Tab-separated table of C-alpha atoms in Angstrom:
chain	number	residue	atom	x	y	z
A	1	UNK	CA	29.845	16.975	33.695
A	2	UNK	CA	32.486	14.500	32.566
A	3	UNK	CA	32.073	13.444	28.544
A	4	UNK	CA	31.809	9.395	28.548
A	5	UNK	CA	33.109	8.796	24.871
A	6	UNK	CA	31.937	5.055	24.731
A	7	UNK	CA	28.456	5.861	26.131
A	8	UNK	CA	25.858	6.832	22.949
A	9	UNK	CA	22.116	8.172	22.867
A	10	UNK	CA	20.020	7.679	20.072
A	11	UNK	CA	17.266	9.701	19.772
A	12	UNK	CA	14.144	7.924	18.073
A	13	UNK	CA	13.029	4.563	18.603
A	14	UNK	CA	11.758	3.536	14.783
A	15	UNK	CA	13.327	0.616	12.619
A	16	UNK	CA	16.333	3.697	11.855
A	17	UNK	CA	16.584	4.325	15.545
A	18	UNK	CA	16.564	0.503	16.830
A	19	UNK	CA	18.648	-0.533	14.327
A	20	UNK	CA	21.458	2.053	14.811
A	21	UNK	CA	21.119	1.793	18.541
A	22	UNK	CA	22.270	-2.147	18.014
A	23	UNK	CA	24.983	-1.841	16.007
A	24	UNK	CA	26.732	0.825	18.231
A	25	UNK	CA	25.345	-1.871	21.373
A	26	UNK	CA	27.255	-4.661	19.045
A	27	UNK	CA	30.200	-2.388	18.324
A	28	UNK	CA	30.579	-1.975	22.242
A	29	UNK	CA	28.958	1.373	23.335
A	30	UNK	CA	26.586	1.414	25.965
A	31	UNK	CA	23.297	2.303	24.414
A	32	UNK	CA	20.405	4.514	25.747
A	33	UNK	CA	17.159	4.883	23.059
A	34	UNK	CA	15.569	8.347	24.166
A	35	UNK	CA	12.402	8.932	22.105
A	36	UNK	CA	8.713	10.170	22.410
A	37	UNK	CA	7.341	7.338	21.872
A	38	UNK	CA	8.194	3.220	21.263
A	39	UNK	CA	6.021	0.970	19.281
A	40	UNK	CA	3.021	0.386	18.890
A	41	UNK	CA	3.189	4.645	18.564
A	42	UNK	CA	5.780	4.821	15.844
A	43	UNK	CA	5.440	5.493	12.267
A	44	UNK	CA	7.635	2.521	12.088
A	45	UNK	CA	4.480	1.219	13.346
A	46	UNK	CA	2.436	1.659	9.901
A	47	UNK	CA	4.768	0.381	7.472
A	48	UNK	CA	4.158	-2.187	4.965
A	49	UNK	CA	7.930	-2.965	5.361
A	50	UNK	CA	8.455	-4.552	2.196
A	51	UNK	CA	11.772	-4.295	1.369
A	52	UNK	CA	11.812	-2.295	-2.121
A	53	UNK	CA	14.227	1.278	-2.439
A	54	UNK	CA	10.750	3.490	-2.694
A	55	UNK	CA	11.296	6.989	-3.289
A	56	UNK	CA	15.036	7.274	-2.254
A	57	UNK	CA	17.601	9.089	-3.784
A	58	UNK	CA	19.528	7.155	-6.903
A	59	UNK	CA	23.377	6.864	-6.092
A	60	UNK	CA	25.893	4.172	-4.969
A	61	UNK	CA	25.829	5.135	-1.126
A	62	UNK	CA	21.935	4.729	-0.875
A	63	UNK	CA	22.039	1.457	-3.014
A	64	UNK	CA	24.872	0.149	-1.029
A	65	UNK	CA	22.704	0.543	2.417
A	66	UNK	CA	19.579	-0.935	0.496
A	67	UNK	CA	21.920	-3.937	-0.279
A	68	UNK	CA	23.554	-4.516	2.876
A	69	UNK	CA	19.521	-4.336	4.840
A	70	UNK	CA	18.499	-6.391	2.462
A	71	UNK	CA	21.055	-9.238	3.469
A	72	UNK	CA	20.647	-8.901	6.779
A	73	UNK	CA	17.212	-8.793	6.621
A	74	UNK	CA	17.376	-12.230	4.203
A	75	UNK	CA	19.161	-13.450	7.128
A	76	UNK	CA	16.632	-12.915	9.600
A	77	UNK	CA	14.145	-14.950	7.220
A	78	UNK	CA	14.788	-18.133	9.202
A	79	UNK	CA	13.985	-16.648	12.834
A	80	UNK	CA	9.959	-16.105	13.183
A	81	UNK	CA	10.603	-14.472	16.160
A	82	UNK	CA	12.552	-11.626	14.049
A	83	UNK	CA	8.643	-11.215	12.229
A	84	UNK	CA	10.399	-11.413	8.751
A	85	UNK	CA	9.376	-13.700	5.765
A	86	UNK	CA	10.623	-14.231	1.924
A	87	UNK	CA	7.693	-13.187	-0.361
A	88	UNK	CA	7.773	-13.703	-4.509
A	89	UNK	CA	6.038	-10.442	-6.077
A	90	UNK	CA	5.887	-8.054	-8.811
A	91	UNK	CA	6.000	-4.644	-9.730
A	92	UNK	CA	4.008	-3.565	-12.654
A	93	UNK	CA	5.267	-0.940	-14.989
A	94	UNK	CA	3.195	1.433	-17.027
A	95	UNK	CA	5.830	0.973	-19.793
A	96	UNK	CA	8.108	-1.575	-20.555
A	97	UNK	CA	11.794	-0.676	-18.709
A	98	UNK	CA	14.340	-1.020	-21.066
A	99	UNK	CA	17.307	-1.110	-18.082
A	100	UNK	CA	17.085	-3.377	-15.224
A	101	UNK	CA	17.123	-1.937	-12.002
A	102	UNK	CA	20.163	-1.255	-10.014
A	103	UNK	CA	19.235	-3.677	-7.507
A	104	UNK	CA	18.113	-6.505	-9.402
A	105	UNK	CA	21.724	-8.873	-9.130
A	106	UNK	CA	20.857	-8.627	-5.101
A	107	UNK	CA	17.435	-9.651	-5.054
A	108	UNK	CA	16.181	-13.487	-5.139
A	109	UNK	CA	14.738	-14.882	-8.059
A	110	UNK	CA	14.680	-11.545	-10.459
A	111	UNK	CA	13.365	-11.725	-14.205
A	112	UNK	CA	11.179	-10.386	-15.992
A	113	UNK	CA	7.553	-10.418	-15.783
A	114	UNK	CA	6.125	-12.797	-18.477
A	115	UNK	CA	2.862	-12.031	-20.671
A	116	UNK	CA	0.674	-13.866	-18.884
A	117	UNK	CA	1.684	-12.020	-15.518
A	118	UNK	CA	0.879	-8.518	-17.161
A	119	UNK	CA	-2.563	-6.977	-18.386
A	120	UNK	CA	-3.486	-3.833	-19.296
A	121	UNK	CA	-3.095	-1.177	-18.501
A	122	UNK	CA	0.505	-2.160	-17.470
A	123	UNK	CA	3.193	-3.149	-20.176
A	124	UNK	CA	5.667	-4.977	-18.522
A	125	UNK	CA	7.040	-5.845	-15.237
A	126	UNK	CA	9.597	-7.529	-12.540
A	127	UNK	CA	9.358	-10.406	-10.447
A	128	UNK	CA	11.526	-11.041	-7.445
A	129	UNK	CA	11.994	-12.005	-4.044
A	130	UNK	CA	12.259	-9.838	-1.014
A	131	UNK	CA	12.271	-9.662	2.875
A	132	UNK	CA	8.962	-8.525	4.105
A	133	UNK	CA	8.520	-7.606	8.366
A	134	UNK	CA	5.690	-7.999	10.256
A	135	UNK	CA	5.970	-4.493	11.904
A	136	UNK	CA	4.829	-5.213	15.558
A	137	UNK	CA	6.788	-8.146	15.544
A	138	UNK	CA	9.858	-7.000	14.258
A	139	UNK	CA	10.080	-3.647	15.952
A	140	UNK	CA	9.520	-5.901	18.996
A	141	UNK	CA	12.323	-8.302	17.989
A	142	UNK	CA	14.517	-5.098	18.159
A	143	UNK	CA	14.292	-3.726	20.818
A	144	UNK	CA	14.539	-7.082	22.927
A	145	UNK	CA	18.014	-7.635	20.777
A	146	UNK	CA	19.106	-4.061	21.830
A	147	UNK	CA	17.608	-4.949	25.972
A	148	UNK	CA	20.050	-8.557	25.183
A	149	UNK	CA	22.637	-6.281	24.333
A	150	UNK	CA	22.383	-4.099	27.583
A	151	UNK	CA	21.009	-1.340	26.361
A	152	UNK	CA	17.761	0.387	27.501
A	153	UNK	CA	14.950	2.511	25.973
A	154	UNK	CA	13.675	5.430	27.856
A	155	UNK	CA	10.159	6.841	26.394
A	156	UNK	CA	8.245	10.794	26.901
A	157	UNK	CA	11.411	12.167	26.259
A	158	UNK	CA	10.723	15.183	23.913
A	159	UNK	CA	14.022	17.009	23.013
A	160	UNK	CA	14.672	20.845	22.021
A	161	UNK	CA	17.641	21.997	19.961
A	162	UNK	CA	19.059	23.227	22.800
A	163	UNK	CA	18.581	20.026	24.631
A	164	UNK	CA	20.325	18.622	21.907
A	165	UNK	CA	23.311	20.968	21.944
A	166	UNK	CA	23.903	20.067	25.734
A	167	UNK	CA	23.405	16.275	25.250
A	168	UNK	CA	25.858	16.170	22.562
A	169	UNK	CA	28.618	17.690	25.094
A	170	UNK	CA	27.928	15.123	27.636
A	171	UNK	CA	27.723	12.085	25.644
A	172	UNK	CA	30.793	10.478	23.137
A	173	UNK	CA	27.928	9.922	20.678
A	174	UNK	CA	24.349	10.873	19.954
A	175	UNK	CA	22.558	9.868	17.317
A	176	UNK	CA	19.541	11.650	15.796
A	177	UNK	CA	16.840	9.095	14.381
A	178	UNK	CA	13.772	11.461	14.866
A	179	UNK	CA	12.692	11.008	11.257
A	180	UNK	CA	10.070	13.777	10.836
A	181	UNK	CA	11.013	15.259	14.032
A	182	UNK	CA	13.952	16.364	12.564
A	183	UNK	CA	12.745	19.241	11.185
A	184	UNK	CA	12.038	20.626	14.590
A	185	UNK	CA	15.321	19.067	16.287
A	186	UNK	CA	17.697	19.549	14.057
A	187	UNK	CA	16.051	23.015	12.207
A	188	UNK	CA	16.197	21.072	8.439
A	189	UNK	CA	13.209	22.501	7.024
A	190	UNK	CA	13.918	20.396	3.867
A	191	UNK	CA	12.449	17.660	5.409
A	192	UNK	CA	8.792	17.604	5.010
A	193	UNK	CA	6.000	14.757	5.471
A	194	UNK	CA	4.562	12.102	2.648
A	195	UNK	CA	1.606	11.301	4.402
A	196	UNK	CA	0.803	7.542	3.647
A	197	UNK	CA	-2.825	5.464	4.369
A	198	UNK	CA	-3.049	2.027	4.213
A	199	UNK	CA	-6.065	-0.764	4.784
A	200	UNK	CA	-5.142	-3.711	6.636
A	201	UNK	CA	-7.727	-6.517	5.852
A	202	UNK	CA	-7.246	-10.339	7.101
A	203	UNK	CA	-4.657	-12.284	5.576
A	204	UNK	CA	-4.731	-15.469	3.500
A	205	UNK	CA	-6.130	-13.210	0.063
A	206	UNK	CA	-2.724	-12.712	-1.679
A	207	UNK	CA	0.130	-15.014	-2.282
A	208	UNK	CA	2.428	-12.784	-3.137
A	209	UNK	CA	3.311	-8.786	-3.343
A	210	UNK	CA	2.359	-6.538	-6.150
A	211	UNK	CA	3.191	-2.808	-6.381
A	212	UNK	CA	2.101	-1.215	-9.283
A	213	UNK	CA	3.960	1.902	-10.345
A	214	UNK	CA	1.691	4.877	-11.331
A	215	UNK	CA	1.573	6.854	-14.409
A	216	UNK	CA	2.337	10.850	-13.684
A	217	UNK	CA	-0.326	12.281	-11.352
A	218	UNK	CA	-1.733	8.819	-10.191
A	219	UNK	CA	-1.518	7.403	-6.989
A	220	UNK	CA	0.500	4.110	-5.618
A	221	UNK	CA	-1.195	1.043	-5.487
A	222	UNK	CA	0.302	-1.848	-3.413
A	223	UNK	CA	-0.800	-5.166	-2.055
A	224	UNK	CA	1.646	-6.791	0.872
A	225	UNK	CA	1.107	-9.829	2.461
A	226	UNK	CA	1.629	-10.514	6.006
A	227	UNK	CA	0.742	-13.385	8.380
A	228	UNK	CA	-1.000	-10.719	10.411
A	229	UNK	CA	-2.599	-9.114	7.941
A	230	UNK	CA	-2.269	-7.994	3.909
A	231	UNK	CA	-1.655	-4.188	3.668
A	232	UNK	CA	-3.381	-2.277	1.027
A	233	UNK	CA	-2.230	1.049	0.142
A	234	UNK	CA	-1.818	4.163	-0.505
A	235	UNK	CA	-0.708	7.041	-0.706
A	236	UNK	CA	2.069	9.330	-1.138
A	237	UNK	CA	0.821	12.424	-0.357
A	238	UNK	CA	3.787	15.220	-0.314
A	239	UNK	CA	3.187	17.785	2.286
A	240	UNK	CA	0.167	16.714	4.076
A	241	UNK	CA	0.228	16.436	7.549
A	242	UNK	CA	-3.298	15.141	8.075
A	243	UNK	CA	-3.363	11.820	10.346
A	244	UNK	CA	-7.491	11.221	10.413
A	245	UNK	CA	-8.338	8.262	7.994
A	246	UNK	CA	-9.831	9.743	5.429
A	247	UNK	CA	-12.434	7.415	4.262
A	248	UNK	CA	-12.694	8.077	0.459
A	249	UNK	CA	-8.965	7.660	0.169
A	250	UNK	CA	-9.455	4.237	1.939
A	251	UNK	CA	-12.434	3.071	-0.544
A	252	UNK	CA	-10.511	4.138	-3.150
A	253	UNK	CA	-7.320	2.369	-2.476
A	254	UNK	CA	-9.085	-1.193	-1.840
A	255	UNK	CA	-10.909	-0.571	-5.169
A	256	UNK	CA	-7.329	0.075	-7.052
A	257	UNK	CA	-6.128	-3.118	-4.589
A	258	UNK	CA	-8.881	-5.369	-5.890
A	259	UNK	CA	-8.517	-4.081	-9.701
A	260	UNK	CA	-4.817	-6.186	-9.310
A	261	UNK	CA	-5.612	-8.638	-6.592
A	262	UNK	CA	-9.545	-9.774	-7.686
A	263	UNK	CA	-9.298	-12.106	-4.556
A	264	UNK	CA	-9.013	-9.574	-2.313
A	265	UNK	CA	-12.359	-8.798	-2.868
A	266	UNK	CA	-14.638	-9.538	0.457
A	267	UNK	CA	-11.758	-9.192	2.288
A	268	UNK	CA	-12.923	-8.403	6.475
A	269	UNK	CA	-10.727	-4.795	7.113
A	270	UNK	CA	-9.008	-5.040	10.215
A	271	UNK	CA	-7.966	-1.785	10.274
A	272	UNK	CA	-6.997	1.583	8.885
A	273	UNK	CA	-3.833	3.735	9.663
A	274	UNK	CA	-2.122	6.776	8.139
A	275	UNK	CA	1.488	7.639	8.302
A	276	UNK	CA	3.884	10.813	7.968
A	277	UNK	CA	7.092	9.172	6.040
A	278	UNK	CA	9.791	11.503	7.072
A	279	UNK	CA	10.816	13.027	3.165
A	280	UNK	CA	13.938	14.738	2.279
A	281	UNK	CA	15.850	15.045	-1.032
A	282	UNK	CA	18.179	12.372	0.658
A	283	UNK	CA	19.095	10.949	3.682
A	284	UNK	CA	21.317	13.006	5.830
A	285	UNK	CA	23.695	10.862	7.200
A	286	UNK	CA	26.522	13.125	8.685
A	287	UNK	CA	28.588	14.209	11.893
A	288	UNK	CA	27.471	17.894	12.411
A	289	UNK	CA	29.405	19.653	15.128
A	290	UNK	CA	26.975	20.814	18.054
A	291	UNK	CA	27.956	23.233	21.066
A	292	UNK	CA	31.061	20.984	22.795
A	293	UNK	CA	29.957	17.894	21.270
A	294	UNK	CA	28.643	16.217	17.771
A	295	UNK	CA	25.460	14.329	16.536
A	296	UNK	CA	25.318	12.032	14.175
A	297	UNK	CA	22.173	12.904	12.268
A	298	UNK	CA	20.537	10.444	10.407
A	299	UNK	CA	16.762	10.731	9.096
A	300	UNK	CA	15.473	11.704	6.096
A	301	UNK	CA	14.467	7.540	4.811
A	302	UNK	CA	10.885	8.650	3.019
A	303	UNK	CA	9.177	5.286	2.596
A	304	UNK	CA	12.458	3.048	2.639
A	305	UNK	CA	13.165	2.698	6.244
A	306	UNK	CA	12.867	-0.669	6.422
A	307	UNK	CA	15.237	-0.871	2.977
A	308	UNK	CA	17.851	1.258	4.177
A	309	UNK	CA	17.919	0.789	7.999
A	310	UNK	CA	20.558	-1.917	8.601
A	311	UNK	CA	23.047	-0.578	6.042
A	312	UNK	CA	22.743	3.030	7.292
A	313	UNK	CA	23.268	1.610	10.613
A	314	UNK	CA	26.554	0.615	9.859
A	315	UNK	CA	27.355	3.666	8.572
A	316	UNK	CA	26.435	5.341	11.431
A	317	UNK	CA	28.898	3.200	13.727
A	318	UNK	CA	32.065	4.193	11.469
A	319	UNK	CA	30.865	7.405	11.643
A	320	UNK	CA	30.864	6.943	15.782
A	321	UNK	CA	34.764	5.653	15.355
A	322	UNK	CA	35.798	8.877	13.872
A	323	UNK	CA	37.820	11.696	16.028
């Protein structure tokens, strides 16, 4: 079969696979999405999709993809039929922080939590600003930009490594979003599952965000709200493959919610969901030589998919402009 260099496949349609699909789309390839499964059925699906770097590797080239999603994603604030909104919050700290995080210049509104913002057993604290997406909404907004764009998502489609290996010698550029799949497509066993379960009670309870970071050996406790909904979580469970809602974890989780968020309290639950973030030491985002062909490999986002899409998206296009 004839290679068509300008024609690219992405395999995976979550936030990383949508989002990389349109900027090749943008950058004038013509796009096909193969994946198992589209929203409502992603993992993309479950996210709170707050924008926050959570649990991603500390160095320049994951900070500068966190900083370039996050303007994007700022920019995408006045559209409500992107699904994204501007919401104030905090993140509690079991200690005071004697450094300011890297990403505090790029945020809106950053300082430092005052007194009066901060009770025990938390010591100190940051305000700020930040895109949050209303999942179903959003993912939908994506894929009808990548449809505007003329590209096309094609569903069922579950790939072997060999399927892989032939795909990457017919097509100028594949792209491998597959997340946790990964470790099955592209034989990393370093990536592993952080199984995540969240609450989703009706909305109107919290004005703004609050993610309270845990001392060693506790668990995350975060409140996100959504015109859909207000997400209560969770979990970070390292490992676990489990999807069942398991209902102590969920009883316990609105308890720690409503310990930070007393109005939350009475709240009607709209729903539980659980979640396999796809974990890896870092994100492997890379051109890896396959049969007559390459693949562009890039998964591994833990819980910062949402953070990191956009900017590893671009990324992924200069990567496609190589030779």
């Amino acid at each position: 079969m004839t290679r068509r260099t300008s024609d690219a496949v992405v395999i995976g349609c979550g936030v990383v696979g949508l989002t990389s699909a349109i900027r090749l789309a943008e950058a004038g390839h013509r796009v096909r999405i193969v994946a198992r499964a589209a929203s409502p059925h992603t993992t993309s699906d479950i996210a709170a999709a707050v924008w926050f770097p959570f649990r991603t590797e500390r160095s320049d080239r994951s900070l500068g993809w966190a900083t370039a999603s996050l303007a994007f994603l700022q920019s995408l604030a006045g559209d409500p039929a992107a699904g994204v909104t501007l919401v104030e919050g905090i993140k509690l700290l079991a200690a005071p922080a004697a450094e300011l995080p890297a990403w505090h210049a790029a945020v809106g509104g950053f300082r430092r939590a005052r007194r009066g913002e901060v009770a025990p057993p938390y010591a100190g604290g940051f305000v700020f600003t930040v895109p949050v997406a209303q999942m179903p909404v959003h993912l939908a907004w994506l894929a009808a930009r990548l449809r505007a764009l003329g590209g096309s998502i094609q569903t069922g489609v579950d790939l072997t490594p060999p399927d892989l290996e032939r795909l990457a010698g017919q097509v100028g550029t594949v792209v491998n979003c597959t997340g946790l799949g990964a470790r099955e497509l592209a034989r990393d066993d370093t990536v592993h599952p952080i199984r995540g379960q969240i609450v989703r009670v009706a909305p109107g309870h919290a004005t703004r965000f609050v993610q309270a970071a845990p001392a060693s050996g506790e668990a995350v406790t975060y409140v996100i709200p959504r015109p859909d909904c207000t997400v209560l979580g969770g979990t970070t469970e390292v490992g676990r493959w489990e999807l069942d809602v398991d209902p102590s974890t969920a009883a316990a989780i609105r308890a720690r919610c409503e310990a930070l968020v007393p109005a939350l309290a009475g709240a009607a639950v709209q729903s539980h969901a659980v979640g396999l973030r796809p974990g890896r030491a870092a994100v492997r985002l890379e051109v890896e030589r396959c049969g007559d062909g390459r693949v562009i490999h890039n998964y591994g986002h833990g819980g910062a998919g949402v953070t990191l899409a956009w900017g590893c998206a671009g990324e992924v296009v200069r990567l496609a402009g190589q030779t």
